[in-house]
Amino acid sequence: MEMTPEENGYLEREGAGTGTLGKAMAVLEAVATADRPQRFTDILRSVRQPRGTLHRLLGHLVEEGLLVQRGDLSYEPGLRLLKLAYRSWSGNRFRDIAAPYLLRLHEMTGETVHLGVLRDTEIIYVDKVESRQTVRMSSQIGKASPAYCTGIGKAALSSLPEPEVERIAARIQFHPFTERTHRSAAALLAEIEEIRRQGHAFDREEHEAEICCVAAPIAVPEHELVGGISVTGPSYRVSTTQLAGWSADVRKAANDIEEELRIRLGPGRGGA
């Protein structure tokens, strides 16, 4: 795959201010967040690093057990990376504290319940209780989704000060996942105002067709924790009326999680 002069110039400019660790992290993220094993050319397009640099980084990451090269020469996360991820999830106090409330909502609704944290313009799912129904969600723990078109994402954004939400919205590239996805910062900000008034958010098939949810924010600013909790289901089974009927229970779960986080983490005792 040949690079154009413009692309080579871009790589030189980007590489000048990026350290080896940052480049390696970009490669790890490209492989770990992909939906399938990544070939060299896939990673090259994603991270936009010089071929030689990428070859060396991939070699080092394979040697360290962070990546594995398959028989077809594609790459996937290695056991060492998965072990580190497991240790991170198992030690996450936010997840541990919230777990009983997720189970309670799941038992009440029978649908999928998600817990997520806001990271810049994305929501990272940190826990999930799967629906008892035969049709299930494609979401995965550790997976990132855009905040602007997910219930948890919009709920989390609503808990931030308005100037901060405006700064985040200005950085978002509004990709239309469905015909109901927000196309602009103005549309998103208008809905955020509505969410602040109601105390909960909806995903009305904005990220995935036929998937909807109701969500509420969880925010503990003193521990730099902003996220949310949601109940999610397919639109043919879960109506807008049903979601609205669950909203009070979702808000209560979010409030209870917030209160317990403040009690158990305490002032000045680090984050989740």
Coordinates of C-alpha atoms in Angstrom, one line a residue, residues 102-272:
L102 CA -27.9 -3.3 37.8
L103 CA -29.1 -6.7 38.9
R104 CA -32.2 -5.1 40.5
L105 CA -33.1 -3.2 37.3
H106 CA -32.6 -6.3 35.3
E107 CA -34.9 -8.3 37.5
M108 CA -37.5 -5.6 37.3
T109 CA -37.4 -5.1 33.6
G110 CA -36.1 -8.4 32.1
E111 CA -34.1 -6.3 29.7
T112 CA -30.4 -5.5 29.2
V113 CA -28.9 -3.1 31.8
H114 CA -25.7 -1.2 31.0
L115 CA -23.2 0.8 33.2
G116 CA -20.8 3.2 31.4
V117 CA -18.3 6.0 32.1
L118 CA -17.7 9.1 29.9
R119 CA -14.3 9.4 28.4
D120 CA -14.1 12.6 26.3
T121 CA -16.6 12.1 23.4
E122 CA -17.3 8.4 24.1
I123 CA -19.0 6.1 26.6
I124 CA -17.0 3.1 27.8
Y125 CA -19.2 0.2 28.9
V126 CA -17.8 -1.1 32.2
D127 CA -20.6 -3.6 33.1
K128 CA -23.6 -5.2 31.6
V129 CA -26.4 -7.6 32.7
E130 CA -27.8 -9.4 29.6
S131 CA -31.4 -9.6 28.8
R132 CA -33.3 -12.9 29.6
Q133 CA -34.8 -12.7 26.1
T134 CA -33.6 -14.5 23.1
V135 CA -32.6 -11.4 21.2
R136 CA -29.6 -9.7 22.9
M137 CA -27.5 -6.6 22.5
S138 CA -24.2 -6.4 20.6
S139 CA -22.7 -4.2 23.2
Q140 CA -19.6 -5.5 25.1
I141 CA -17.9 -4.6 28.3
G142 CA -14.9 -2.4 27.5
K143 CA -16.3 -1.3 24.2
A144 CA -16.6 2.4 23.3
S145 CA -19.7 4.0 21.8
P146 CA -20.3 7.7 20.7
A147 CA -21.8 9.7 23.6
Y148 CA -23.9 11.9 21.2
C149 CA -26.2 9.0 20.1
T150 CA -26.4 6.7 23.1
G151 CA -28.7 7.0 26.1
I152 CA -25.9 6.7 28.7
G153 CA -23.7 9.1 26.7
K154 CA -26.3 11.9 26.5
A155 CA -27.3 11.3 30.2
A156 CA -23.6 11.6 31.2
L157 CA -23.2 14.8 29.1
S158 CA -26.2 16.3 30.8
S159 CA -24.4 16.2 34.2
L160 CA -21.5 18.3 33.0
P161 CA -21.4 22.1 33.2
E162 CA -22.8 23.7 30.1
P163 CA -19.5 25.2 28.9
E164 CA -17.8 21.8 29.1
V165 CA -20.6 20.1 27.2
E166 CA -20.3 22.8 24.5
R167 CA -16.5 22.1 24.2
I168 CA -17.1 18.4 23.9
A169 CA -19.9 18.9 21.3
A170 CA -17.6 21.1 19.2
R171 CA -15.1 18.2 18.9
I172 CA -17.7 15.6 17.8
Q173 CA -17.9 14.5 14.2
F174 CA -21.6 13.7 13.8
H175 CA -21.7 10.4 11.9
P176 CA -25.3 9.4 11.0
F177 CA -25.6 5.8 12.2
T178 CA -29.3 5.9 11.6
E179 CA -31.8 8.4 10.2
R180 CA -32.5 9.4 13.8
T181 CA -28.9 10.3 14.8
H182 CA -28.2 13.9 15.7
R183 CA -26.5 15.7 12.8
S184 CA -25.2 18.8 14.6
A185 CA -23.9 20.1 17.9
A186 CA -27.0 22.4 18.1
A187 CA -29.4 19.5 18.0
L188 CA -27.4 17.6 20.6
L189 CA -27.2 20.6 23.0
A190 CA -30.9 21.2 22.7
E191 CA -31.6 17.6 23.8
I192 CA -29.1 17.9 26.6
E193 CA -31.2 20.8 28.0
E194 CA -34.3 18.6 27.9
I195 CA -32.5 15.8 29.6
R196 CA -31.4 18.1 32.4
R197 CA -35.0 19.0 33.0
Q198 CA -36.3 15.4 33.0
G199 CA -33.4 13.7 34.7
H200 CA -33.2 10.9 32.2
A201 CA -32.3 10.4 28.5
F202 CA -33.6 8.2 25.7
D203 CA -31.9 6.5 22.8
R204 CA -34.6 6.4 20.1
E205 CA -32.8 4.1 17.7
E206 CA -30.1 6.7 17.2
H207 CA -27.0 4.4 17.4
E208 CA -28.4 1.1 16.2
A209 CA -31.6 0.6 14.3
E210 CA -34.4 -1.1 16.3
I211 CA -32.5 -0.6 19.6
C212 CA -33.7 1.9 22.2
C213 CA -33.1 2.7 25.9
V214 CA -33.8 4.9 28.8
A215 CA -30.8 6.1 30.9
A216 CA -29.9 8.3 33.8
P217 CA -26.6 10.1 34.7
I218 CA -24.2 9.1 37.5
A219 CA -21.9 11.9 38.5
V220 CA -19.4 12.2 41.4
P221 CA -17.3 15.2 40.4
E222 CA -15.1 15.1 43.5
H223 CA -13.8 11.7 42.1
E224 CA -13.9 12.8 38.5
L225 CA -16.5 10.2 37.7
V226 CA -19.2 10.8 35.1
G227 CA -21.2 8.1 33.6
G228 CA -24.7 6.5 33.6
I229 CA -26.9 3.5 33.8
S230 CA -29.5 2.4 31.2
V231 CA -32.1 -0.2 30.4
T232 CA -32.0 -1.3 26.7
G233 CA -34.1 -3.4 24.5
P234 CA -35.3 -3.9 20.9
S235 CA -37.9 -1.4 19.8
Y236 CA -40.4 -4.1 18.7
R237 CA -40.5 -5.4 22.2
V238 CA -39.9 -2.2 24.3
S239 CA -42.2 0.7 23.5
T240 CA -41.5 4.4 24.2
T241 CA -44.3 4.2 26.8
Q242 CA -42.6 1.3 28.5
L243 CA -39.2 3.1 28.6
A244 CA -40.8 6.2 30.1
G245 CA -42.5 3.9 32.7
W246 CA -39.0 2.6 33.7
S247 CA -37.5 6.1 33.9
A248 CA -38.2 6.7 37.6
D249 CA -36.6 3.3 38.5
V250 CA -33.5 4.1 36.4
R251 CA -33.2 7.5 38.0
K252 CA -33.5 6.0 41.4
A253 CA -30.8 3.4 40.7
A254 CA -28.5 6.2 39.4
N255 CA -29.1 8.3 42.5
D256 CA -28.6 5.3 44.8
I257 CA -25.3 4.5 43.1
E258 CA -24.1 8.1 43.4
E259 CA -25.0 8.2 47.1
E260 CA -23.2 4.9 47.8
L261 CA -20.1 6.0 45.8
R262 CA -19.8 9.2 47.9
I263 CA -20.1 7.2 51.2
R264 CA -17.8 4.4 50.3
L265 CA -15.2 6.4 48.3
G266 CA -15.3 9.3 50.7
P267 CA -13.6 12.7 50.2
G268 CA -10.1 12.7 48.9
R269 CA -9.8 8.9 48.6
G270 CA -9.2 8.6 44.9
G271 CA -11.5 7.7 42.1
A272 CA -13.3 4.6 41.1

